[in-house]
Tab-separated table of C-alpha atoms in Angstrom:
chain	number	residue	atom	x	y	z
A	73	MET	CA	23.989	44.093	18.833
A	74	ASP	CA	20.468	45.348	18.917
A	75	LEU	CA	18.694	42.609	21.274
A	76	LEU	CA	15.483	43.196	19.547
A	77	GLU	CA	16.981	42.770	16.170
A	78	GLY	CA	14.328	40.270	14.657
A	79	ALA	CA	11.304	40.824	16.936
A	80	LEU	CA	8.041	42.725	16.399
A	81	TYR	CA	5.333	44.274	18.650
A	82	ASP	CA	2.047	43.927	17.895
A	83	ASP	CA	-0.752	46.328	18.969
A	84	ASP	CA	-0.710	45.319	22.681
A	85	GLU	CA	3.181	46.032	22.376
A	86	GLU	CA	3.621	41.945	23.392
A	87	LEU	CA	7.103	40.866	22.326
A	88	GLN	CA	6.971	38.635	19.274
A	89	TRP	CA	9.968	36.387	17.912
A	90	TYR	CA	9.792	35.938	14.337
A	91	THR	CA	12.202	33.833	12.064
A	92	PRO	CA	12.743	35.882	8.935
A	93	ARG	CA	12.064	33.437	5.715
A	94	ASP	CA	14.745	32.349	3.401
A	95	PRO	CA	14.884	34.435	0.189
A	96	TYR	CA	13.326	32.894	-2.733
A	97	THR	CA	15.825	31.186	-5.003
A	98	ILE	CA	15.467	28.466	-8.025
A	99	GLY	CA	17.748	25.636	-7.585
A	100	GLU	CA	19.909	24.377	-10.266
A	101	ARG	CA	17.287	21.592	-12.023
A	102	ILE	CA	19.356	18.350	-12.949
A	103	ASN	CA	18.140	16.461	-15.304
A	104	GLY	CA	19.187	13.092	-15.059
A	105	PHE	CA	18.531	11.848	-18.492
A	106	ASP	CA	21.060	14.252	-19.723
A	107	GLN	CA	23.855	14.223	-16.861
A	108	TYR	CA	24.362	10.812	-16.537
A	109	THR	CA	25.883	7.952	-18.693
A	110	GLU	CA	23.319	4.874	-18.984
A	111	GLN	CA	25.018	2.883	-16.437
A	112	LYS	CA	25.253	5.749	-13.889
A	113	PHE	CA	21.434	6.718	-14.402
A	114	TYR	CA	20.857	2.783	-13.858
A	115	VAL	CA	22.396	3.051	-10.432
A	116	ARG	CA	20.695	5.904	-9.291
A	117	TYR	CA	16.963	5.546	-10.358
A	118	ARG	CA	17.168	1.446	-10.489
A	119	MET	CA	16.038	1.205	-14.204
A	120	ARG	CA	17.000	2.139	-17.778
A	121	LYS	CA	16.629	5.193	-19.476
A	122	ARG	CA	14.288	4.016	-22.110
A	123	THR	CA	12.413	2.433	-19.164
A	124	ALA	CA	12.131	5.233	-17.378
A	125	MET	CA	11.000	7.590	-20.426
A	126	TYR	CA	8.451	4.958	-21.075
A	127	VAL	CA	7.102	5.536	-17.320
A	128	LEU	CA	7.325	9.316	-18.110
A	129	SER	CA	4.994	8.839	-21.079
A	130	LYS	CA	2.441	7.097	-18.912
A	131	ILE	CA	1.992	10.125	-16.552
A	132	LYS	CA	3.566	13.022	-17.906
A	133	ASP	CA	0.109	14.619	-18.533
A	134	LYS	CA	-1.214	13.682	-15.023
A	135	ILE	CA	2.123	15.198	-13.179
A	136	LYS	CA	2.977	18.404	-15.673
A	137	SER	CA	2.518	21.719	-13.768
A	138	PRO	CA	-0.462	23.434	-15.096
A	139	THR	CA	1.202	26.524	-16.562
A	140	ASN	CA	5.039	27.539	-16.973
A	141	ARG	CA	5.017	30.773	-14.843
A	142	ASN	CA	7.179	31.050	-11.745
A	143	HIS	CA	10.112	28.322	-12.942
A	144	ALA	CA	7.344	25.542	-12.864
A	145	ILE	CA	9.086	22.173	-12.516
A	146	GLU	CA	9.372	19.892	-15.599
A	147	PRO	CA	7.696	16.542	-15.589
A	148	GLU	CA	11.216	14.560	-15.844
A	149	ILE	CA	12.520	16.253	-12.999
A	150	LYS	CA	9.284	15.329	-11.110
A	151	LEU	CA	9.670	11.731	-11.872
A	152	LEU	CA	13.484	11.405	-11.340
A	153	LEU	CA	13.012	12.856	-8.154
A	154	THR	CA	10.563	10.384	-7.313
A	155	LEU	CA	12.834	7.665	-8.363
A	156	ARG	CA	15.826	9.055	-6.506
A	157	PHE	CA	13.592	8.693	-3.342
A	158	TYR	CA	12.941	5.139	-3.737
A	159	ALA	CA	15.971	4.491	-4.983
A	160	GLY	CA	18.098	5.790	-2.122
A	161	GLY	CA	15.775	5.357	0.707
A	162	VAL	CA	16.874	9.078	1.454
A	163	MET	CA	15.391	11.903	3.528
A	164	ILE	CA	12.504	13.521	1.375
A	165	SER	CA	14.735	16.929	1.856
A	166	ASP	CA	17.820	15.003	0.484
A	167	ALA	CA	15.740	13.849	-2.887
A	168	GLY	CA	14.772	17.490	-3.538
A	169	ASP	CA	18.387	18.533	-2.988
A	170	LEU	CA	19.688	16.043	-5.369
A	171	VAL	CA	17.617	17.639	-8.246
A	172	GLY	CA	17.472	21.218	-6.932
A	173	VAL	CA	14.296	21.275	-5.520
A	174	GLY	CA	12.949	22.464	-2.632
A	175	LYS	CA	12.098	20.548	0.562
A	176	SER	CA	8.408	21.070	0.549
A	177	ALA	CA	7.794	21.122	-3.222
A	178	ALA	CA	10.093	17.718	-3.061
A	179	CYS	CA	7.471	16.632	-0.695
A	180	ASN	CA	4.057	17.551	-3.125
A	181	ILE	CA	5.701	15.944	-5.605
A	182	ILE	CA	6.438	12.731	-4.352
A	183	ARG	CA	3.018	12.438	-2.916
A	184	ASP	CA	1.507	13.706	-6.596
A	185	VAL	CA	3.774	11.296	-8.390
A	186	SER	CA	3.032	8.253	-6.271
A	187	HIS	CA	-0.438	8.355	-6.584
A	188	GLU	CA	-0.332	8.671	-10.087
A	189	LEU	CA	2.151	5.673	-10.520
A	190	ALA	CA	0.041	3.517	-7.876
A	191	MET	CA	-2.947	4.612	-10.089
A	192	LEU	CA	-1.557	2.371	-13.351
A	193	ALA	CA	-1.695	-0.919	-10.834
A	194	PRO	CA	-4.712	-2.255	-12.844
A	195	GLU	CA	-2.870	-1.858	-16.113
A	196	PHE	CA	0.050	-3.597	-14.745
A	197	ILE	CA	-0.714	-5.911	-11.841
A	198	GLN	CA	-2.899	-8.246	-12.730
A	199	MET	CA	-3.912	-12.030	-11.630
A	200	PRO	CA	-3.975	-14.455	-14.941
A	201	SER	CA	-7.463	-14.386	-16.231
A	202	SER	CA	-7.983	-16.304	-19.435
A	203	ASN	CA	-7.388	-19.492	-21.041
A	204	GLU	CA	-3.906	-18.199	-22.543
A	205	THR	CA	-2.432	-16.526	-19.328
A	206	VAL	CA	-3.745	-19.177	-16.997
A	207	ASN	CA	-2.089	-21.894	-18.988
A	208	ALA	CA	1.459	-19.758	-19.476
A	209	ALA	CA	1.358	-18.939	-15.571
A	210	ARG	CA	0.852	-22.729	-14.978
A	211	GLU	CA	3.457	-23.745	-17.623
A	212	ASN	CA	5.828	-21.264	-16.322
A	213	PHE	CA	5.469	-23.007	-12.603
A	214	TYR	CA	5.728	-26.755	-13.629
A	215	ARG	CA	9.167	-25.961	-15.004
A	216	ARG	CA	10.646	-24.824	-11.913
A	217	ALA	CA	9.700	-27.856	-10.165
A	218	ARG	CA	6.898	-29.776	-11.821
A	219	PHE	CA	4.228	-28.774	-9.627
A	220	PRO	CA	0.637	-28.682	-11.571
A	221	ARG	CA	-1.965	-26.392	-11.336
A	222	VAL	CA	-0.089	-23.321	-9.854
A	223	ILE	CA	-0.701	-19.363	-10.888
A	224	GLY	CA	0.714	-18.032	-8.459
A	225	ALA	CA	2.923	-17.904	-5.041
A	226	ILE	CA	1.673	-15.633	-2.279
A	227	ASP	CA	3.630	-14.211	0.910
A	228	CYS	CA	3.357	-11.144	2.974
A	229	THR	CA	6.538	-9.068	4.095
A	230	HIS	CA	7.002	-6.020	5.726
A	231	VAL	CA	7.717	-2.627	5.044
A	232	ARG	CA	8.972	-0.517	7.413
A	233	ILE	CA	7.516	2.698	8.616
A	234	GLN	CA	7.679	5.471	11.409
A	235	SER	CA	5.354	5.406	14.318
A	236	PRO	CA	2.028	6.393	12.867
A	237	GLY	CA	0.583	8.243	16.056
A	238	GLY	CA	-2.840	8.317	16.712
A	239	ASN	CA	-5.038	6.594	19.117
A	240	TYR	CA	-3.516	3.019	18.503
A	241	PRO	CA	-0.290	2.899	17.234
A	242	GLU	CA	0.606	0.061	18.538
A	243	VAL	CA	-1.171	-2.182	16.301
A	244	PHE	CA	1.282	-1.294	13.814
A	245	ARG	CA	4.409	-2.626	16.150
A	246	ASN	CA	4.957	-6.322	14.320
A	247	ARG	CA	6.732	-9.221	16.086
A	248	LYS	CA	10.346	-7.906	15.576
A	249	GLY	CA	9.314	-5.173	17.164
A	250	TYR	CA	9.653	-1.852	14.787
A	251	PHE	CA	6.278	-0.264	13.313
A	252	SER	CA	5.420	-1.737	9.821
A	253	LEU	CA	2.742	-2.512	7.116
A	254	ASN	CA	1.889	-6.099	6.033
A	255	VAL	CA	1.778	-6.721	2.774
A	256	GLN	CA	0.691	-9.121	0.997
A	257	THR	CA	1.756	-9.744	-2.763
A	258	ILE	CA	1.226	-12.992	-5.424
A	259	SER	CA	4.338	-13.115	-7.447
A	260	SER	CA	4.437	-14.625	-11.209
A	261	ALA	CA	7.341	-17.169	-11.645
A	262	ASP	CA	9.171	-14.309	-13.184
A	263	LEU	CA	8.972	-12.426	-10.213
A	264	LYS	CA	6.261	-10.321	-11.322
A	265	VAL	CA	3.697	-8.755	-8.820
A	266	LEU	CA	0.005	-10.225	-9.715
A	267	ASP	CA	-1.775	-8.920	-6.816
A	268	ILE	CA	-0.825	-6.525	-4.249
A	269	VAL	CA	-2.899	-5.404	-0.732
A	270	ALA	CA	-0.794	-2.970	1.074
A	271	ARG	CA	-3.338	-1.716	4.017
A	272	TYR	CA	-2.820	-4.102	6.895
A	273	PRO	CA	-0.693	-3.002	10.131
A	274	GLY	CA	2.516	-4.944	10.964
A	275	SER	CA	0.761	-7.323	13.849
A	276	VAL	CA	-2.465	-8.285	11.340
A	277	HIS	CA	-1.317	-12.089	10.803
A	278	ASP	CA	-0.597	-12.728	6.958
A	279	GLN	CA	-3.861	-15.450	7.107
A	280	THR	CA	-6.217	-12.213	8.021
A	281	VAL	CA	-4.556	-10.103	5.282
A	282	PHE	CA	-5.755	-12.662	2.889
A	283	ASN	CA	-9.159	-13.534	4.180
A	284	ASN	CA	-10.043	-10.104	3.396
A	285	SER	CA	-8.715	-9.612	0.250
A	286	ASP	CA	-10.408	-9.186	-2.946
A	287	VAL	CA	-8.268	-12.123	-4.484
A	288	LYS	CA	-9.742	-14.763	-1.876
A	289	MET	CA	-13.263	-14.204	-3.390
A	290	LYS	CA	-11.946	-14.525	-6.958
A	291	LEU	CA	-9.861	-17.524	-6.233
A	292	GLU	CA	-12.911	-19.168	-4.550
A	293	GLN	CA	-15.040	-18.390	-7.597
A	294	GLY	CA	-12.512	-19.636	-9.800
A	295	GLN	CA	-11.721	-16.547	-11.427
A	296	PHE	CA	-8.570	-17.928	-12.519
A	297	GLY	CA	-9.378	-21.312	-13.849
A	298	ARG	CA	-11.480	-23.861	-12.375
A	299	ASP	CA	-8.650	-25.761	-10.764
A	300	SER	CA	-6.316	-23.628	-10.491
A	301	ILE	CA	-4.201	-23.232	-7.418
A	302	VAL	CA	-2.044	-20.832	-5.705
A	303	VAL	CA	1.058	-22.211	-3.227
A	304	ALA	CA	1.871	-20.756	0.435
A	305	ASP	CA	4.146	-21.264	3.617
A	306	ALA	CA	2.441	-22.507	6.322
A	307	GLY	CA	1.371	-19.362	7.787
A	308	TYR	CA	-1.545	-19.861	5.592
A	309	ALA	CA	-4.566	-22.445	5.895
A	310	ASN	CA	-4.261	-25.317	3.735
A	311	THR	CA	-7.651	-25.322	1.331
A	312	LYS	CA	-9.155	-25.851	-2.561
A	313	TYR	CA	-7.099	-23.240	-3.727
A	314	ILE	CA	-4.284	-22.625	-1.246
A	315	ALA	CA	-1.849	-25.226	-1.119
A	316	THR	CA	0.726	-25.190	1.777
A	317	PRO	CA	3.594	-27.743	2.878
A	318	LEU	CA	3.456	-30.468	5.102
A	319	ARG	CA	4.669	-29.988	8.441
A	320	ASN	CA	5.895	-33.530	9.132
A	321	PRO	CA	6.709	-35.642	6.167
A	322	ASN	CA	6.621	-39.464	6.593
A	323	THR	CA	6.820	-40.626	3.224
A	324	ASP	CA	8.687	-40.522	-0.309
A	325	VAL	CA	5.957	-38.840	-1.777
A	326	GLN	CA	5.344	-36.702	0.939
A	327	ARG	CA	8.961	-35.538	0.990
A	328	LEU	CA	8.800	-34.977	-2.562
A	329	TYR	CA	5.465	-32.892	-2.322
A	330	ASN	CA	7.184	-30.441	0.044
A	331	GLU	CA	10.583	-30.306	-2.088
A	332	SER	CA	8.576	-29.244	-4.999
A	333	ILE	CA	6.557	-26.905	-3.350
A	334	ILE	CA	9.264	-24.956	-1.842
A	335	ARG	CA	10.893	-24.326	-5.006
A	336	THR	CA	7.591	-23.775	-6.543
A	337	ARG	CA	6.995	-20.709	-4.094
A	338	ASN	CA	10.411	-19.476	-4.002
A	339	PRO	CA	9.616	-16.840	-6.881
A	340	VAL	CA	7.519	-14.900	-4.416
A	341	GLU	CA	10.879	-14.651	-1.828
A	342	ARG	CA	12.857	-13.641	-4.443
A	343	GLN	CA	10.759	-11.173	-5.551
A	344	TYR	CA	10.567	-9.278	-2.073
A	345	GLY	CA	14.434	-9.543	-2.484
A	346	VAL	CA	14.575	-8.116	-5.539
A	347	LEU	CA	11.847	-5.557	-5.018
A	348	LYS	CA	13.260	-3.909	-1.810
A	349	ARG	CA	17.087	-4.209	-3.741
A	350	ARG	CA	15.641	-2.268	-6.709
A	351	PHE	CA	13.596	0.566	-4.182
A	352	PRO	CA	15.775	0.351	-0.764
A	353	VAL	CA	12.968	2.704	0.635
A	354	LEU	CA	10.804	-0.247	1.007
A	355	ALA	CA	13.437	-2.004	3.266
A	356	LEU	CA	15.172	1.508	5.075
A	357	GLY	CA	11.638	2.757	6.218
A	358	MET	CA	9.836	5.557	5.548
A	359	ARG	CA	8.742	8.785	7.176
A	360	MET	CA	5.108	9.715	5.473
A	361	LYS	CA	1.480	9.406	6.118
A	362	LEU	CA	0.145	6.284	5.948
A	363	LYS	CA	-1.763	7.016	2.913
A	364	LYS	CA	1.122	8.514	0.884
A	365	ILE	CA	3.441	5.553	2.026
A	366	GLN	CA	0.560	2.839	0.659
A	367	SER	CA	0.825	4.911	-2.358
A	368	VAL	CA	4.804	4.450	-2.509
A	369	ILE	CA	4.448	0.804	-1.963
A	370	VAL	CA	1.897	0.366	-4.957
A	371	ALA	CA	3.801	2.642	-7.083
A	372	CYS	CA	6.813	0.274	-6.332
A	373	ALA	CA	5.588	-2.260	-7.546
A	374	VAL	CA	4.018	-1.143	-10.664
A	375	LEU	CA	7.472	0.164	-11.475
A	376	HIS	CA	8.741	-3.516	-10.523
A	377	ASN	CA	6.628	-4.757	-12.950
A	378	ILE	CA	7.604	-2.304	-15.655
A	379	CYS	CA	10.964	-2.902	-15.050
A	380	ILE	CA	10.673	-6.739	-15.791
A	381	ASP	CA	8.860	-5.787	-18.765
A	382	PHE	CA	11.636	-4.043	-20.412
A	383	ASP	CA	15.036	-5.245	-18.962
A	384	GLY	CA	13.622	-8.784	-18.038
A	385	ASP	CA	15.968	-10.802	-16.023
A	386	GLU	CA	18.454	-8.084	-15.158
A	387	GLU	CA	18.799	-7.701	-11.489
A	388	PRO	CA	19.202	-4.446	-9.649
A	389	PRO	CA	22.383	-3.112	-8.605
A	390	HIS	CA	23.489	-4.019	-5.282
A	391	ASP	CA	23.765	-1.062	-2.673
A	392	PRO	CA	26.481	-1.241	-0.283
A	393	GLU	CA	24.716	1.290	2.095
A	394	VAL	CA	21.899	-1.217	2.486
A	395	LEU	CA	23.339	-4.530	2.505
A	396	GLY	CA	22.735	-6.078	6.059
A	397	VAL	CA	19.183	-5.215	5.426
A	398	ALA	CA	16.306	-7.804	6.177
A	399	PHE	CA	14.322	-7.711	3.518
A	400	ASP	CA	12.126	-10.611	3.945
A	401	ASP	CA	11.772	-10.970	7.393
A	402	ASN	CA	8.370	-12.625	7.564
A	403	ASP	CA	8.935	-15.779	8.655
A	404	ASN	CA	5.387	-17.037	9.818
A	405	ASP	CA	5.813	-20.875	10.762
A	406	ILE	CA	1.939	-21.100	12.159
A	407	GLU	CA	-0.385	-22.980	10.166
A	408	PRO	CA	-4.136	-22.420	10.551
A	409	GLU	CA	-6.649	-25.025	10.397
A	410	ASN	CA	-8.147	-25.956	7.458
A	411	GLU	CA	-11.152	-23.478	6.292
A	412	ASP	CA	-13.460	-26.701	5.655
A	413	ASP	CA	-13.459	-30.672	5.578
A	414	ALA	CA	-14.032	-30.735	2.373
A	415	ARG	CA	-10.683	-32.325	0.178
A	416	THR	CA	-8.166	-29.971	-0.145
A	417	ALA	CA	-5.568	-29.276	-2.720
A	418	ARG	CA	-2.980	-30.897	-1.056
A	419	ASP	CA	-4.778	-33.947	-0.347
A	420	GLN	CA	-5.440	-33.739	-4.253
A	421	LEU	CA	-2.040	-33.255	-5.469
A	422	LEU	CA	-0.564	-36.074	-2.827
A	423	ALA	CA	-3.376	-38.750	-3.923
A	424	ASP	CA	-3.557	-38.375	-7.516
A	425	TYR	CA	-0.544	-36.545	-8.780
A	426	PHE	CA	2.942	-36.954	-6.813
A	427	PRO	CA	2.819	-41.080	-6.573
A	428	GLY	CA	2.982	-41.119	-9.935
A	429	LEU	CA	6.104	-39.121	-10.426
A	430	LEU	CA	8.266	-41.853	-7.891
């Protein structure tokens, strides 16, 4: 064998080694809409075919290639590749192999499709604002545990990421010891995402995320109803618009209040379990740049809401490969001080409402 095979000389006759490029090939494009039955499609992509077709109709014009030259990848394949990445938590190259697309193309497709899905957030992720939607939200929560005035339940969860590098990677290491983004959502009674904030490192406290969010300002201004409140755990301050549990309930009224608020805020905890079971990539971790990860998180929230609209209460399939993953590991139990000395929502409810239930 010639030892210099695979080497080149430049003008100065310095030996340079190179790796020959792989030959250009076109893989077999697998279209899951045609390849799989309804049930197999649901297991692999975490949504029904009609739901996926609706999602495709919303972004098809944005993700289609400008030309059909050079075996351009169809929008259907692009969407299914991205859904497979979300649903399997697999490496990007593996997701590409499943539909017959190379790694480089798969990376670009997931980036572009995730961006377009995330851009749908204003349409599908909305807090109740009109009188009709506010009243409907209150009624839905009231039916759970007879807790009044509630339009949403707020909490945070960690989404695993690889070390982002740079000068300050340790700010992304959470108290559990791994790198993450601390993602805040507000849940409806039927587990839909009403608001999402996905830009803070894992070491940031839940209250800090909330203090710097637009939804706090809107609550302060009464944009969701004059006396509407959001229920939270003890990681949030107890204010006029945030109601939290009592640490040490002593009376029957206080114990009734705690039992009711715990049941009322349960949807946000269930929401994280359903969301991460529907799209395990949020639980297993992502090896992507931060901006791409943020797009994926918001895109999954958009798809989650669309799935609820189309499929109702149908739970996503259980995947044995992701069993045991901590879907909601943000059990912060440090209660900040009240933000002001005014009468809080909790004070009002304990004085005016819950005594009448005994």
